[in-house]
Amino acid sequence: MPKMKTHKGTAKRIKVTGTGKVCRRQAGLSHLMPNKTSKQKRHLRKGTALSSSDLKRIKAQISNLL
């Protein structure tokens, strides 16, 4: 059985912290900016932790990075 390959598209979009949490970027910062408040845009710039329901699937895709 060959080794599992890392899904490169996923690997570029997420980051694994030192404690093992998987972080991602927030959606909604690419267009329609004038309609959003400064506070919304500021909070969207920060990353967020991946939801627990997605964690198992994503960890399988990036198994080589963990």
PQR file with spaces between the fields and no chain letter, atoms N, CA, C, O and H, PARSE charges and radii, in Angstrom:
ATOM       1  N    MET     1       0.843   -1.187    0.000 -0.4000 1.5000
ATOM       2  CA   MET     1       0.000    0.000    0.000 -0.0000 2.0000
ATOM       3  C    MET     1       0.888    1.251    0.000  0.5500 1.7000
ATOM       4  O    MET     1       1.755    1.379    0.864 -0.5500 1.4000
ATOM       5  N    PRO     2       0.690    2.176   -0.953 -0.5600 1.5000
ATOM       6  CA   PRO     2       1.516    3.376   -0.974  0.2800 2.0000
ATOM       7  C    PRO     2       1.179    4.333    0.166  0.5500 1.7000
ATOM       8  O    PRO     2       0.112    4.258    0.776 -0.5500 1.4000
ATOM       9  N    LYS     3       2.124    5.236    0.432 -0.4000 1.5000
ATOM      10  CA   LYS     3       1.910    6.221    1.497 -0.0000 2.0000
ATOM      11  C    LYS     3       0.817    7.200    1.103  0.5500 1.7000
ATOM      12  O    LYS     3       0.595    7.462   -0.079 -0.5500 1.4000
ATOM      13  H    LYS     3       2.990    5.297   -0.064  0.4000 1.0000
ATOM      14  N    MET     4       0.128    7.743    2.123 -0.4000 1.5000
ATOM      15  CA   MET     4      -0.862    8.793    1.885 -0.0000 2.0000
ATOM      16  C    MET     4      -0.124   10.069    1.507  0.5500 1.7000
ATOM      17  O    MET     4       0.883   10.414    2.124 -0.5500 1.4000
ATOM      18  H    MET     4       0.309    7.531    3.084  0.4000 1.0000
ATOM      19  N    LYS     5      -0.627   10.773    0.488 -0.4000 1.5000
ATOM      20  CA   LYS     5      -0.022   12.036    0.100 -0.0000 2.0000
ATOM      21  C    LYS     5      -0.766   13.187    0.770  0.5500 1.7000
ATOM      22  O    LYS     5      -1.974   13.114    0.999 -0.5500 1.4000
ATOM      23  H    LYS     5      -1.445   10.492   -0.013  0.4000 1.0000
ATOM      24  N    THR     6      -0.034   14.238    1.075 -0.4000 1.5000
ATOM      25  CA   THR     6      -0.634   15.448    1.623 -0.0000 2.0000
ATOM      26  C    THR     6      -1.436   16.140    0.536  0.5500 1.7000
ATOM      27  O    THR     6      -0.964   16.267   -0.594 -0.5500 1.4000
ATOM      28  H    THR     6       0.947   14.298    0.889  0.4000 1.0000
ATOM      29  N    HIS     7      -2.634   16.586    0.856 -0.4000 1.5000
ATOM      30  CA   HIS     7      -3.450   17.362   -0.086 -0.0000 2.0000
ATOM      31  C    HIS     7      -2.918   18.789   -0.064  0.5500 1.7000
ATOM      32  O    HIS     7      -3.162   19.534    0.885 -0.5500 1.4000
ATOM      33  H    HIS     7      -3.018   16.482    1.773  0.4000 1.0000
ATOM      34  N    LYS     8      -2.186   19.168   -1.115 -0.4000 1.5000
ATOM      35  CA   LYS     8      -1.454   20.425   -1.119 -0.0000 2.0000
ATOM      36  C    LYS     8      -2.364   21.645   -1.057  0.5500 1.7000
ATOM      37  O    LYS     8      -1.995   22.656   -0.460 -0.5500 1.4000
ATOM      38  H    LYS     8      -1.988   18.563   -1.886  0.4000 1.0000
ATOM      39  N    GLY     9      -3.548   21.568   -1.664 -0.4000 1.5000
ATOM      40  CA   GLY     9      -4.479   22.695   -1.605 -0.0000 2.0000
ATOM      41  C    GLY     9      -4.913   22.972   -0.181  0.5500 1.7000
ATOM      42  O    GLY     9      -5.040   24.129    0.218 -0.5500 1.4000
ATOM      43  H    GLY     9      -3.847   20.747   -2.149  0.4000 1.0000
ATOM      44  N    THR    10      -5.140   21.917    0.587 -0.4000 1.5000
ATOM      45  CA   THR    10      -5.520   22.074    1.993 -0.0000 2.0000
ATOM      46  C    THR    10      -4.334   22.540    2.817  0.5500 1.7000
ATOM      47  O    THR    10      -4.483   23.391    3.694 -0.5500 1.4000
ATOM      48  H    THR    10      -5.037   20.977    0.262  0.4000 1.0000
ATOM      49  N    ALA    11      -3.170   21.996    2.548 -0.4000 1.5000
ATOM      50  CA   ALA    11      -1.979   22.330    3.332 -0.0000 2.0000
ATOM      51  C    ALA    11      -1.632   23.809    3.228  0.5500 1.7000
ATOM      52  O    ALA    11      -1.103   24.383    4.180 -0.5500 1.4000
ATOM      53  H    ALA    11      -3.049   21.305    1.836  0.4000 1.0000
ATOM      54  N    LYS    12      -1.924   24.440    2.080 -0.4000 1.5000
ATOM      55  CA   LYS    12      -1.622   25.855    1.905 -0.0000 2.0000
ATOM      56  C    LYS    12      -2.619   26.744    2.644  0.5500 1.7000
ATOM      57  O    LYS    12      -2.322   27.905    2.926 -0.5500 1.4000
ATOM      58  H    LYS    12      -2.354   23.973    1.307  0.4000 1.0000
ATOM      59  N    ARG    13      -3.778   26.217    2.954 -0.4000 1.5000
ATOM      60  CA   ARG    13      -4.835   27.025    3.549 -0.0000 2.0000
ATOM      61  C    ARG    13      -4.937   26.915    5.064  0.5500 1.7000
ATOM      62  O    ARG    13      -5.618   27.726    5.692 -0.5500 1.4000
ATOM      63  H    ARG    13      -4.018   25.274    2.725  0.4000 1.0000
ATOM      64  N    ILE    14      -4.283   25.943    5.656 -0.4000 1.5000
ATOM      65  CA   ILE    14      -4.400   25.774    7.103 -0.0000 2.0000
ATOM      66  C    ILE    14      -3.038   25.746    7.747  0.5500 1.7000
ATOM      67  O    ILE    14      -2.020   25.601    7.070 -0.5500 1.4000
ATOM      68  H    ILE    14      -3.730   25.285    5.146  0.4000 1.0000
ATOM      69  N    LYS    15      -3.018   25.889    9.080 -0.4000 1.5000
ATOM      70  CA   LYS    15      -1.781   25.895    9.836 -0.0000 2.0000
ATOM      71  C    LYS    15      -2.014   25.090   11.102  0.5500 1.7000
ATOM      72  O    LYS    15      -3.070   25.201   11.726 -0.5500 1.4000
ATOM      73  H    LYS    15      -3.845   26.007    9.630  0.4000 1.0000
ATOM      74  N    VAL    16      -1.039   24.285   11.483 -0.4000 1.5000
ATOM      75  CA   VAL    16      -1.143   23.510   12.713 -0.0000 2.0000
ATOM      76  C    VAL    16      -0.307   24.219   13.776  0.5500 1.7000
ATOM      77  O    VAL    16       0.874   24.494   13.562 -0.5500 1.4000
ATOM      78  H    VAL    16      -0.181   24.196   10.976  0.4000 1.0000
ATOM      79  N    THR    17      -0.920   24.511   14.921 -0.4000 1.5000
ATOM      80  CA   THR    17      -0.213   25.207   15.999 -0.0000 2.0000
ATOM      81  C    THR    17       0.672   24.232   16.758  0.5500 1.7000
ATOM      82  O    THR    17       0.624   23.025   16.524 -0.5500 1.4000
ATOM      83  H    THR    17      -1.879   24.288   15.095  0.4000 1.0000
ATOM      84  N    GLY    18       1.471   24.758   17.660 -0.4000 1.5000
ATOM      85  CA   GLY    18       2.361   23.927   18.457 -0.0000 2.0000
ATOM      86  C    GLY    18       1.624   22.959   19.358  0.5500 1.7000
ATOM      87  O    GLY    18       2.132   21.881   19.670 -0.5500 1.4000
ATOM      88  H    GLY    18       1.509   25.739   17.849  0.4000 1.0000
ATOM      89  N    THR    19       0.419   23.342   19.781 -0.4000 1.5000
ATOM      90  CA   THR    19      -0.365   22.469   20.654 -0.0000 2.0000
ATOM      91  C    THR    19      -1.203   21.462   19.878  0.5500 1.7000
ATOM      92  O    THR    19      -1.889   20.632   20.476 -0.5500 1.4000
ATOM      93  H    THR    19       0.006   24.217   19.528  0.4000 1.0000
ATOM      94  N    GLY    20      -1.152   21.529   18.525 -0.4000 1.5000
ATOM      95  CA   GLY    20      -1.876   20.566   17.708 -0.0000 2.0000
ATOM      96  C    GLY    20      -3.210   21.044   17.184  0.5500 1.7000
ATOM      97  O    GLY    20      -3.905   20.295   16.498 -0.5500 1.4000
ATOM      98  H    GLY    20      -0.595   22.203   18.039  0.4000 1.0000
ATOM      99  N    LYS    21      -3.591   22.300   17.495 -0.4000 1.5000
ATOM     100  CA   LYS    21      -4.841   22.838   16.959 -0.0000 2.0000
ATOM     101  C    LYS    21      -4.660   23.143   15.485  0.5500 1.7000
ATOM     102  O    LYS    21      -3.561   23.492   15.052 -0.5500 1.4000
ATOM     103  H    LYS    21      -3.026   22.908   18.052  0.4000 1.0000
ATOM     104  N    VAL    22      -5.730   23.014   14.707 -0.4000 1.5000
ATOM     105  CA   VAL    22      -5.687   23.306   13.277 -0.0000 2.0000
ATOM     106  C    VAL    22      -6.420   24.624   13.057  0.5500 1.7000
ATOM     107  O    VAL    22      -7.594   24.752   13.405 -0.5500 1.4000
ATOM     108  H    VAL    22      -6.622   22.730   15.058  0.4000 1.0000
ATOM     109  N    CYS    23      -5.723   25.611   12.475 -0.4000 1.5000
ATOM     110  CA   CYS    23      -6.290   26.944   12.278 -0.0000 2.0000
ATOM     111  C    CYS    23      -6.502   27.220   10.804  0.5500 1.7000
ATOM     112  O    CYS    23      -5.792   26.690    9.949 -0.5500 1.4000
ATOM     113  H    CYS    23      -4.769   25.507   12.192  0.4000 1.0000
ATOM     114  N    ARG    24      -7.490   28.057   10.516 -0.4000 1.5000
ATOM     115  CA   ARG    24      -7.822   28.417    9.139 -0.0000 2.0000
ATOM     116  C    ARG    24      -8.120   29.904    9.075  0.5500 1.7000
ATOM     117  O    ARG    24      -8.265   30.560   10.107 -0.5500 1.4000
ATOM     118  H    ARG    24      -8.067   28.487   11.210  0.4000 1.0000
ATOM     119  N    ARG    25      -8.213   30.442    7.850 -0.4000 1.5000
ATOM     120  CA   ARG    25      -8.573   31.834    7.634 -0.0000 2.0000
ATOM     121  C    ARG    25     -10.090   31.968    7.643  0.5500 1.7000
ATOM     122  O    ARG    25     -10.808   31.007    7.365 -0.5500 1.4000
ATOM     123  H    ARG    25      -8.096   29.910    7.012  0.4000 1.0000
ATOM     124  N    GLN    26     -10.570   33.157    7.962 -0.4000 1.5000
ATOM     125  CA   GLN    26     -12.010   33.416    7.921 -0.0000 2.0000
ATOM     126  C    GLN    26     -12.417   33.767    6.498  0.5500 1.7000
ATOM     127  O    GLN    26     -11.644   34.381    5.763 -0.5500 1.4000
ATOM     128  H    GLN    26      -9.988   33.937    8.187  0.4000 1.0000
ATOM     129  N    ALA    27     -13.607   33.388    6.114 -0.4000 1.5000
ATOM     130  CA   ALA    27     -14.127   33.724    4.793 -0.0000 2.0000
ATOM     131  C    ALA    27     -14.736   35.122    4.818  0.5500 1.7000
ATOM     132  O    ALA    27     -15.044   35.646    5.888 -0.5500 1.4000
ATOM     133  H    ALA    27     -14.235   32.889    6.712  0.4000 1.0000
ATOM     134  N    GLY    28     -14.911   35.727    3.644 -0.4000 1.5000
ATOM     135  CA   GLY    28     -15.656   36.975    3.538 -0.0000 2.0000
ATOM     136  C    GLY    28     -14.818   38.222    3.443  0.5500 1.7000
ATOM     137  O    GLY    28     -15.343   39.321    3.619 -0.5500 1.4000
ATOM     138  H    GLY    28     -14.660   35.301    2.774  0.4000 1.0000
ATOM     139  N    LEU    29     -13.515   38.094    3.166 -0.4000 1.5000
ATOM     140  CA   LEU    29     -12.661   39.273    3.126 -0.0000 2.0000
ATOM     141  C    LEU    29     -12.178   39.582    1.707  0.5500 1.7000
ATOM     142  O    LEU    29     -11.296   40.421    1.525 -0.5500 1.4000
ATOM     143  H    LEU    29     -13.089   37.200    3.023  0.4000 1.0000
ATOM     144  N    SER    30     -12.743   38.920    0.714 -0.4000 1.5000
ATOM     145  CA   SER    30     -12.203   39.086   -0.634 -0.0000 2.0000
ATOM     146  C    SER    30     -12.928   40.129   -1.475  0.5500 1.7000
ATOM     147  O    SER    30     -12.321   40.703   -2.378 -0.5500 1.4000
ATOM     148  H    SER    30     -13.460   38.239    0.862  0.4000 1.0000
ATOM     149  N    HIS    31     -14.198   40.392   -1.211 -0.4000 1.5000
ATOM     150  CA   HIS    31     -14.906   41.402   -2.004 -0.0000 2.0000
ATOM     151  C    HIS    31     -16.098   41.938   -1.208  0.5500 1.7000
ATOM     152  O    HIS    31     -16.385   41.457   -0.112 -0.5500 1.4000
ATOM     153  H    HIS    31     -14.691   39.926   -0.476  0.4000 1.0000
ATOM     154  N    LEU    32     -16.787   42.933   -1.765 -0.4000 1.5000
ATOM     155  CA   LEU    32     -17.915   43.617   -1.118 -0.0000 2.0000
ATOM     156  C    LEU    32     -17.493   44.292    0.189  0.5500 1.7000
ATOM     157  O    LEU    32     -18.226   44.263    1.177 -0.5500 1.4000
ATOM     158  H    LEU    32     -16.554   43.324   -2.655  0.4000 1.0000
ATOM     159  N    MET    33     -16.302   44.901    0.180 -0.4000 1.5000
ATOM     160  CA   MET    33     -15.768   45.519    1.385 -0.0000 2.0000
ATOM     161  C    MET    33     -16.525   46.771    1.849  0.5500 1.7000
ATOM     162  O    MET    33     -16.668   46.962    3.057 -0.5500 1.4000
ATOM     163  H    MET    33     -15.707   44.925   -0.623  0.4000 1.0000
ATOM     164  N    PRO    34     -17.016   47.634    0.944 -0.5600 1.5000
ATOM     165  CA   PRO    34     -17.677   48.856    1.427  0.2800 2.0000
ATOM     166  C    PRO    34     -18.916   48.588    2.289  0.5500 1.7000
ATOM     167  O    PRO    34     -19.290   49.425    3.110 -0.5500 1.4000
ATOM     168  N    ASN    35     -19.545   47.442    2.108 -0.4000 1.5000
ATOM     169  CA   ASN    35     -20.745   47.131    2.885 -0.0000 2.0000
ATOM     170  C    ASN    35     -20.433   46.659    4.293  0.5500 1.7000
ATOM     171  O    ASN    35     -21.323   46.611    5.142 -0.5500 1.4000
ATOM     172  H    ASN    35     -19.241   46.762    1.441  0.4000 1.0000
ATOM     173  N    LYS    36     -19.187   46.313    4.549 -0.4000 1.5000
ATOM     174  CA   LYS    36     -18.818   45.768    5.859 -0.0000 2.0000
ATOM     175  C    LYS    36     -18.245   46.877    6.746  0.5500 1.7000
ATOM     176  O    LYS    36     -17.578   47.788    6.255 -0.5500 1.4000
ATOM     177  H    LYS    36     -18.464   46.353    3.860  0.4000 1.0000
ATOM     178  N    THR    37     -18.505   46.796    8.033 -0.4000 1.5000
ATOM     179  CA   THR    37     -17.967   47.777    8.963 -0.0000 2.0000
ATOM     180  C    THR    37     -16.486   47.516    9.192  0.5500 1.7000
ATOM     181  O    THR    37     -15.984   46.430    8.901 -0.5500 1.4000
ATOM     182  H    THR    37     -19.047   46.056    8.432  0.4000 1.0000
ATOM     183  N    SER    38     -15.790   48.525    9.718 -0.4000 1.5000
ATOM     184  CA   SER    38     -14.364   48.371   10.024 -0.0000 2.0000
ATOM     185  C    SER    38     -14.158   47.266   11.040  0.5500 1.7000
ATOM     186  O    SER    38     -13.181   46.520   10.966 -0.5500 1.4000
ATOM     187  H    SER    38     -16.198   49.407    9.955  0.4000 1.0000
ATOM     188  N    LYS    39     -15.074   47.158   11.987 -0.4000 1.5000
ATOM     189  CA   LYS    39     -14.966   46.123   13.023 -0.0000 2.0000
ATOM     190  C    LYS    39     -15.076   44.728   12.399  0.5500 1.7000
ATOM     191  O    LYS    39     -14.319   43.825   12.756 -0.5500 1.4000
ATOM     192  H    LYS    39     -15.867   47.764   12.048  0.4000 1.0000
ATOM     193  N    GLN    40     -16.020   44.553   11.466 -0.4000 1.5000
ATOM     194  CA   GLN    40     -16.167   43.255   10.797 -0.0000 2.0000
ATOM     195  C    GLN    40     -14.882   42.879   10.073  0.5500 1.7000
ATOM     196  O    GLN    40     -14.389   41.758   10.199 -0.5500 1.4000
ATOM     197  H    GLN    40     -16.634   45.286   11.175  0.4000 1.0000
ATOM     198  N    LYS    41     -14.340   43.841    9.306 -0.4000 1.5000
ATOM     199  CA   LYS    41     -13.131   43.571    8.522 -0.0000 2.0000
ATOM     200  C    LYS    41     -11.937   43.261    9.424  0.5500 1.7000
ATOM     201  O    LYS    41     -11.124   42.392    9.109 -0.5500 1.4000
ATOM     202  H    LYS    41     -14.740   44.752    9.203  0.4000 1.0000
ATOM     203  N    ARG    42     -11.839   43.968   10.535 -0.4000 1.5000
ATOM     204  CA   ARG    42     -10.741   43.744   11.482 -0.0000 2.0000
ATOM     205  C    ARG    42     -10.818   42.345   12.081  0.5500 1.7000
ATOM     206  O    ARG    42      -9.799   41.668   12.212 -0.5500 1.4000
ATOM     207  H    ARG    42     -12.499   44.674   10.790  0.4000 1.0000
ATOM     208  N    HIS    43     -12.015   41.912   12.442 -0.4000 1.5000
ATOM     209  CA   HIS    43     -12.175   40.585   13.034 -0.0000 2.0000
ATOM     210  C    HIS    43     -11.989   39.469   12.003  0.5500 1.7000
ATOM     211  O    HIS    43     -11.550   38.373   12.351 -0.5500 1.4000
ATOM     212  H    HIS    43     -12.843   42.462   12.335  0.4000 1.0000
ATOM     213  N    LEU    44     -12.321   39.743   10.741 -0.4000 1.5000
ATOM     214  CA   LEU    44     -12.136   38.735    9.702 -0.0000 2.0000
ATOM     215  C    LEU    44     -10.666   38.501    9.373  0.5500 1.7000
ATOM     216  O    LEU    44     -10.311   37.448    8.843 -0.5500 1.4000
ATOM     217  H    LEU    44     -12.678   40.634   10.459  0.4000 1.0000
ATOM     218  N    ARG    45      -9.806   39.476    9.681 -0.4000 1.5000
ATOM     219  CA   ARG    45      -8.379   39.305    9.403 -0.0000 2.0000
ATOM     220  C    ARG    45      -7.742   38.246   10.281  0.5500 1.7000
ATOM     221  O    ARG    45      -6.747   37.634    9.891 -0.5500 1.4000
ATOM     222  H    ARG    45     -10.094   40.331   10.111  0.4000 1.0000
ATOM     223  N    LYS    46      -8.293   38.026   11.441 -0.4000 1.5000
ATOM     224  CA   LYS    46      -7.745   37.013   12.348 -0.0000 2.0000
ATOM     225  C    LYS    46      -8.179   35.620   11.901  0.5500 1.7000
ATOM     226  O    LYS    46      -9.261   35.444   11.342 -0.5500 1.4000
ATOM     227  H    LYS    46      -9.101   38.523   11.757  0.4000 1.0000
ATOM     228  N    GLY    47      -7.334   34.652   12.151 -0.4000 1.5000
ATOM     229  CA   GLY    47      -7.689   33.271   11.861 -0.0000 2.0000
ATOM     230  C    GLY    47      -8.571   32.700   12.951  0.5500 1.7000
ATOM     231  O    GLY    47      -8.808   33.345   13.973 -0.5500 1.4000
ATOM     232  H    GLY    47      -6.454   34.795   12.605  0.4000 1.0000
ATOM     233  N    THR    48      -9.054   31.498   12.733 -0.4000 1.5000
ATOM     234  CA   THR    48      -9.900   30.838   13.724 -0.0000 2.0000
ATOM     235  C    THR    48      -9.595   29.344   13.723  0.5500 1.7000
ATOM     236  O    THR    48      -9.044   28.814   12.758 -0.5500 1.4000
ATOM     237  H    THR    48      -8.861   30.974   11.903  0.4000 1.0000
ATOM     238  N    ALA    49      -9.954   28.676   14.803 -0.4000 1.5000
ATOM     239  CA   ALA    49      -9.723   27.229   14.902 -0.0000 2.0000
ATOM     240  C    ALA    49     -10.725   26.491   14.031  0.5500 1.7000
ATOM     241  O    ALA    49     -11.847   26.956   13.825 -0.5500 1.4000
ATOM     242  H    ALA    49     -10.402   29.106   15.587  0.4000 1.0000
ATOM     243  N    LEU    50     -10.320   25.359   13.530 -0.4000 1.5000
ATOM     244  CA   LEU    50     -11.188   24.533   12.707 -0.0000 2.0000
ATOM     245  C    LEU    50     -12.253   23.874   13.580  0.5500 1.7000
ATOM     246  O    LEU    50     -11.975   23.495   14.718 -0.5500 1.4000
ATOM     247  H    LEU    50      -9.409   24.982   13.697  0.4000 1.0000
ATOM     248  N    SER    51     -13.468   23.737   13.056 -0.4000 1.5000
ATOM     249  CA   SER    51     -14.536   23.124   13.844 -0.0000 2.0000
ATOM     250  C    SER    51     -14.253   21.636   14.031  0.5500 1.7000
ATOM     251  O    SER    51     -13.606   21.004   13.196 -0.5500 1.4000
ATOM     252  H    SER    51     -13.694   24.046   12.132  0.4000 1.0000
ATOM     253  N    SER    52     -14.744   21.094   15.128 -0.4000 1.5000
ATOM     254  CA   SER    52     -14.460   19.692   15.460 -0.0000 2.0000
ATOM     255  C    SER    52     -15.062   18.734   14.443  0.5500 1.7000
ATOM     256  O    SER    52     -14.551   17.631   14.250 -0.5500 1.4000
ATOM     257  H    SER    52     -15.270   21.607   15.806  0.4000 1.0000
ATOM     258  N    SER    53     -16.165   19.155   13.781 -0.4000 1.5000
ATOM     259  CA   SER    53     -16.800   18.275   12.800 -0.0000 2.0000
ATOM     260  C    SER    53     -15.945   18.107   11.542  0.5500 1.7000
ATOM     261  O    SER    53     -16.051   17.088   10.861 -0.5500 1.4000
ATOM     262  H    SER    53     -16.581   20.051   13.939  0.4000 1.0000
ATOM     263  N    ASP    54     -15.103   19.090   11.226 -0.4000 1.5000
ATOM     264  CA   ASP    54     -14.239   19.012   10.052 -0.0000 2.0000
ATOM     265  C    ASP    54     -12.871   18.416   10.364  0.5500 1.7000
ATOM     266  O    ASP    54     -12.126   18.045    9.457 -0.5500 1.4000
ATOM     267  H    ASP    54     -15.018   19.918   11.780  0.4000 1.0000
ATOM     268  N    LEU    55     -12.546   18.328   11.645 -0.4000 1.5000
ATOM     269  CA   LEU    55     -11.182   18.007   12.050 -0.0000 2.0000
ATOM     270  C    LEU    55     -10.691   16.654   11.541  0.5500 1.7000
ATOM     271  O    LEU    55      -9.562   16.556   11.061 -0.5500 1.4000
ATOM     272  H    LEU    55     -13.151   18.630   12.382  0.4000 1.0000
ATOM     273  N    LYS    56     -11.507   15.619   11.633 -0.4000 1.5000
ATOM     274  CA   LYS    56     -11.075   14.277   11.233 -0.0000 2.0000
ATOM     275  C    LYS    56     -10.759   14.219    9.733  0.5500 1.7000
ATOM     276  O    LYS    56      -9.762   13.624    9.323 -0.5500 1.4000
ATOM     277  H    LYS    56     -12.424   15.699   12.023  0.4000 1.0000
ATOM     278  N    ARG    57     -11.614   14.839    8.929 -0.4000 1.5000
ATOM     279  CA   ARG    57     -11.432   14.838    7.479 -0.0000 2.0000
ATOM     280  C    ARG    57     -10.179   15.620    7.080  0.5500 1.7000
ATOM     281  O    ARG    57      -9.412   15.177    6.225 -0.5500 1.4000
ATOM     282  H    ARG    57     -12.424   15.322    9.261  0.4000 1.0000
ATOM     283  N    ILE    58      -9.979   16.761    7.691 -0.4000 1.5000
ATOM     284  CA   ILE    58      -8.832   17.595    7.351 -0.0000 2.0000
ATOM     285  C    ILE    58      -7.521   16.957    7.820  0.5500 1.7000
ATOM     286  O    ILE    58      -6.514   17.026    7.116 -0.5500 1.4000
ATOM     287  H    ILE    58     -10.602   17.121    8.386  0.4000 1.0000
ATOM     288  N    LYS    59      -7.528   16.344    8.994 -0.4000 1.5000
ATOM     289  CA   LYS    59      -6.308   15.685    9.475 -0.0000 2.0000
ATOM     290  C    LYS    59      -5.880   14.556    8.556  0.5500 1.7000
ATOM     291  O    LYS    59      -4.685   14.299    8.413 -0.5500 1.4000
ATOM     292  H    LYS    59      -8.346   16.288    9.566  0.4000 1.0000
ATOM     293  N    ALA    60      -6.837   13.873    7.929 -0.4000 1.5000
ATOM     294  CA   ALA    60      -6.496   12.821    6.975 -0.0000 2.0000
ATOM     295  C    ALA    60      -5.833   13.415    5.740  0.5500 1.7000
ATOM     296  O    ALA    60      -4.933   12.803    5.165 -0.5500 1.4000
ATOM     297  H    ALA    60      -7.808   14.082    8.046  0.4000 1.0000
ATOM     298  N    GLN    61      -6.273   14.612    5.325 -0.4000 1.5000
ATOM     299  CA   GLN    61      -5.701   15.249    4.146 -0.0000 2.0000
ATOM     300  C    GLN    61      -4.292   15.771    4.383  0.5500 1.7000
ATOM     301  O    GLN    61      -3.484   15.826    3.455 -0.5500 1.4000
ATOM     302  H    GLN    61      -7.004   15.109    5.792  0.4000 1.0000
ATOM     303  N    ILE    62      -3.993   16.154    5.617 -0.4000 1.5000
ATOM     304  CA   ILE    62      -2.679   16.743    5.896 -0.0000 2.0000
ATOM     305  C    ILE    62      -1.876   15.872    6.857  0.5500 1.7000
ATOM     306  O    ILE    62      -1.105   16.384    7.667 -0.5500 1.4000
ATOM     307  H    ILE    62      -4.650   16.109    6.371  0.4000 1.0000
ATOM     308  N    SER    63      -2.053   14.585    6.768 -0.4000 1.5000
ATOM     309  CA   SER    63      -1.424   13.662    7.725 -0.0000 2.0000
ATOM     310  C    SER    63       0.093   13.829    7.796  0.5500 1.7000
ATOM     311  O    SER    63       0.684   13.589    8.849 -0.5500 1.4000
ATOM     312  H    SER    63      -2.680   14.168    6.109  0.4000 1.0000
ATOM     313  N    ASN    64       0.726   14.228    6.718 -0.4000 1.5000
ATOM     314  CA   ASN    64       2.184   14.374    6.718 -0.0000 2.0000
ATOM     315  C    ASN    64       2.652   15.596    7.488  0.5500 1.7000
ATOM     316  O    ASN    64       3.803   15.645    7.923 -0.5500 1.4000
ATOM     317  H    ASN    64       0.246   14.422    5.862  0.4000 1.0000
ATOM     318  N    LEU    65       1.777   16.592    7.666 -0.4000 1.5000
ATOM     319  CA   LEU    65       2.171   17.823    8.364 -0.0000 2.0000
ATOM     320  C    LEU    65       2.047   17.709    9.865  0.5500 1.7000
ATOM     321  O    LEU    65       2.631   18.513   10.592 -0.5500 1.4000
ATOM     322  H    LEU    65       0.842   16.552    7.313  0.4000 1.0000
ATOM     323  N    LEU    66       1.301   16.732   10.347 -0.4000 1.5000
ATOM     324  CA   LEU    66       1.062   16.615   11.787 -0.0000 2.0000
ATOM     325  C    LEU    66       2.202   15.926   12.497  0.5500 1.7000
ATOM     326  O    LEU    66       2.155   15.749   13.714 -0.5500 1.4000
ATOM     327  H    LEU    66       0.826   16.080    9.756  0.4000 1.0000
